C-alpha positions as a printed Julia matrix, in Angstrom:
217×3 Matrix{Float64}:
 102.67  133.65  54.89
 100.34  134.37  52.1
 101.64  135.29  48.63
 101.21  139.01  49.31
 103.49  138.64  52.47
 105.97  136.44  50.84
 106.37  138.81  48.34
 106.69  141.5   51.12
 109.45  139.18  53.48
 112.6   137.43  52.37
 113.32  134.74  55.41
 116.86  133.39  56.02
 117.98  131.12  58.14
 121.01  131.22  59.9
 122.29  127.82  61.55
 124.22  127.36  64.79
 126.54  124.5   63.98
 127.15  123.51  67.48
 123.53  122.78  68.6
 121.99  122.99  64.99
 119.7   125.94  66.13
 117.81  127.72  64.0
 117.66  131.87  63.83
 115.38  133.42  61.69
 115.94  136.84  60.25
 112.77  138.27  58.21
 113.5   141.03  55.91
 111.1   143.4   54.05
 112.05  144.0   51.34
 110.82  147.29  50.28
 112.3   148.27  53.57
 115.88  148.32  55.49
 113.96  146.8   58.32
 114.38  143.07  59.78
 113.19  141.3   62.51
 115.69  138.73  64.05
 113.68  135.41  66.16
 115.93  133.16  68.5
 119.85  134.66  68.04
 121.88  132.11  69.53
 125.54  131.18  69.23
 125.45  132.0   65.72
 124.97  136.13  66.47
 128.05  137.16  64.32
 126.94  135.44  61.48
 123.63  137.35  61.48
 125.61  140.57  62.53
 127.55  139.56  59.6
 124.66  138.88  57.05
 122.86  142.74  57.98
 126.24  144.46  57.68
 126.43  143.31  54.47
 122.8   143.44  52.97
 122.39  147.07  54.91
 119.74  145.63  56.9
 118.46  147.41  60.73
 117.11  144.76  62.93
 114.15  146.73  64.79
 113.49  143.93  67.56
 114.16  140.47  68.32
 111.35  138.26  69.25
 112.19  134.85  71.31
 110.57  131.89  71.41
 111.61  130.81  74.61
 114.36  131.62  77.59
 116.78  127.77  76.83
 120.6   130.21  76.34
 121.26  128.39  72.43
 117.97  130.6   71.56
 118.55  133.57  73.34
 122.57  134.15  73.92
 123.1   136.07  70.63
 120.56  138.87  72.18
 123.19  141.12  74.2
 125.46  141.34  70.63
 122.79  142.45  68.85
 121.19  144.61  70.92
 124.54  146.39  71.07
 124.85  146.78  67.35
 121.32  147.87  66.71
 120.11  149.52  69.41
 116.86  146.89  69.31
 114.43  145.72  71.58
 114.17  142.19  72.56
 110.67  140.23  73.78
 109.91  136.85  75.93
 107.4   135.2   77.04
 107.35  136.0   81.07
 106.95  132.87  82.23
 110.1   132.18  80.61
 112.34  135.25  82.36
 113.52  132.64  84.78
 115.11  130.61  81.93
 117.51  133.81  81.39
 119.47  132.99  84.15
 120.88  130.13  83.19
 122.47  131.48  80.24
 126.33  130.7   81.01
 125.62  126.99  81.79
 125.41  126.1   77.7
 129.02  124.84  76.69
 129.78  127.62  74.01
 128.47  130.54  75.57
 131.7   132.8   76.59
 131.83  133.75  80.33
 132.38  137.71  78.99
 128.91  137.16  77.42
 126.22  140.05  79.12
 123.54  139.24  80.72
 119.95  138.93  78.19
 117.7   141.78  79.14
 114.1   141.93  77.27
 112.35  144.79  77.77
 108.78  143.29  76.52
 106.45  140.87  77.84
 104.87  138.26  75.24
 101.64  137.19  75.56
  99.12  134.47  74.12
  96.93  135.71  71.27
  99.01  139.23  71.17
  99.2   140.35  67.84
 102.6   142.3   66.78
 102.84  145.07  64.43
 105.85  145.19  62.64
 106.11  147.73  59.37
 102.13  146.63  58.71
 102.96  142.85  59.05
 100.79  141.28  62.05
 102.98  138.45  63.77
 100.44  136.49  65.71
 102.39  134.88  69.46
 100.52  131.86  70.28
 101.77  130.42  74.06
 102.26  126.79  73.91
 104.1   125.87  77.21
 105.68  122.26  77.22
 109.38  122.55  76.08
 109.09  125.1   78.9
 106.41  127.07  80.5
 106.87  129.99  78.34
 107.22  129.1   75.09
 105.65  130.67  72.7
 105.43  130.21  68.55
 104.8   132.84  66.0
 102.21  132.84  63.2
 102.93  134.8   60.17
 100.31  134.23  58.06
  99.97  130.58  57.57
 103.19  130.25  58.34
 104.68  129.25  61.58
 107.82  129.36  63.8
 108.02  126.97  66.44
 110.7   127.22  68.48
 111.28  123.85  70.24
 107.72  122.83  70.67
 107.48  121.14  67.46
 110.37  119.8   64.59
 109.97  117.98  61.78
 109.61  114.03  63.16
 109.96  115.38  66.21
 109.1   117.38  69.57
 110.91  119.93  72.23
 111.91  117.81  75.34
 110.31  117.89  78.48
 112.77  116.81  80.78
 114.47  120.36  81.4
 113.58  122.79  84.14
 110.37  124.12  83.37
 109.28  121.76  81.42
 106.16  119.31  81.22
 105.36  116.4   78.71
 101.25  116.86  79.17
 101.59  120.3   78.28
 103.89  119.96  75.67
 101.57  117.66  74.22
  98.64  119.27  74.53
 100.16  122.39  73.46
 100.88  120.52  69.82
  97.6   118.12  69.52
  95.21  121.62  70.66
  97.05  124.8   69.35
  98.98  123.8   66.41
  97.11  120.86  64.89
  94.36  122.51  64.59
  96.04  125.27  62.78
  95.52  125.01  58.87
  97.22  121.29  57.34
  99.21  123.15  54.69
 100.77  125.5   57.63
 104.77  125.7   56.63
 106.39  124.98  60.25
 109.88  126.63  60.75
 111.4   125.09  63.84
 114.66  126.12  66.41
 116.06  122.79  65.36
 116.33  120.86  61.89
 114.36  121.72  58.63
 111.33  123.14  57.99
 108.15  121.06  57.74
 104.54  121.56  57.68
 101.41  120.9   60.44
  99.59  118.37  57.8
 102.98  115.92  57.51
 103.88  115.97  61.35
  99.9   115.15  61.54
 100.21  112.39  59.93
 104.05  111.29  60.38
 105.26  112.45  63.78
 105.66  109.28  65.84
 105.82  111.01  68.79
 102.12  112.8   68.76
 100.21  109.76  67.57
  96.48  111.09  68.02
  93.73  108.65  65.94
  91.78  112.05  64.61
  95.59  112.07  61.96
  96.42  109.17  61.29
């Protein structure tokens, strides 16, 4: 985010113990209004964190279909009458949302009422949220740019990249999805991945051991 946006959008993080998943929950400030990315296990404490603050989450945004990203959607939805959006490539992965140890069986289906698509810009209270598609992890994956800032779901963590090896998903692509969208974003890019602690694209350039490409290191 530039300055002008930082100063415009507090960002917490809220942690799923269990699977150490990340959900991100940006707030303007000069608003009630938040927008909630990946609620997984952790969905109370979020519920927990706008109760208290106040806060109206207007839509949920997902950065892929795997159920620790996506299985605090129903909950919310419920208390906040929001929308939720997915990549559609990634509708399929919505299905297997009671096979995650941790997810109760009493848990509702996920419904998402919009499509995400590469290059679509969202409009949220003037902010433009940029979805990039980077398929890999899984073939809909998708990362936000804010800014220069960047969420990344699980196609890139700090030291480290989404697996492959799950249905849907596809080492080549994964790869090529980090070395040809994300690299080339700006080196000072802050990266906030679904797993672990935030990083940024010019120290996984030149430290990720797991995307060694000559034109970084």
């Amino acid at each position: 985010m530039t300055e002008t946006l930082r100063d415009l959008i507090e960002l917490a993080v809220v942690v799923d113990p269990m699977y150490d998943q990340n959900c991100y929950v940006l707030h303007r400030r000069d608003t009630r209004a938040v927008l909630v990315v990946d609620p997984g296990l952790q969905h109370t404490r979020v519920l927990d964190l706008l109760d208290k603050q106040s806060l109206r989450c207007e839509r949920i945004l997902l950065t892929h279909g795997h159920p620790d990203h996506v299985s605090g959607v129903p909950s919310l939805k419920a208390a906040h009458d929001c929308t939720a959006a997915i990549h559609p490539d990634d509708r399929v992965q919505l299905a297997a949302l009671h096979m995650l140890p941790g997810v109760p069986a009493d848990v509702p289906d996920v419904v998402c009422e919009d499509d995400l698509g590469d290059g679509q810009t969202i409009h949220w209270n003037d902010i433009n949220i940029e979805v990039m598609h980077t398929p890999g992890h899984t073939q809909g994956s998708v990362c936000f740019r804010v800014g220069p800032d960047l969420v990344s779901g699980d196609t890139l963590f700090k030291r480290g990249v989404g697996r492959a090896d799950l249905p849907g998903g596809d080492w080549p692509s994964l790869m090529f999805s980090i070395e040809n969208r994300l690299y080339t974003l700006p080196p000072e890019t802050v990266v906030y991945p679904g797993h672990g602690s935030r990083t940024t694209i010019r120290e996984e350039q030149e430290l990720n051991p797991f995307v060694v490409h000559p034109r970084y290191r």
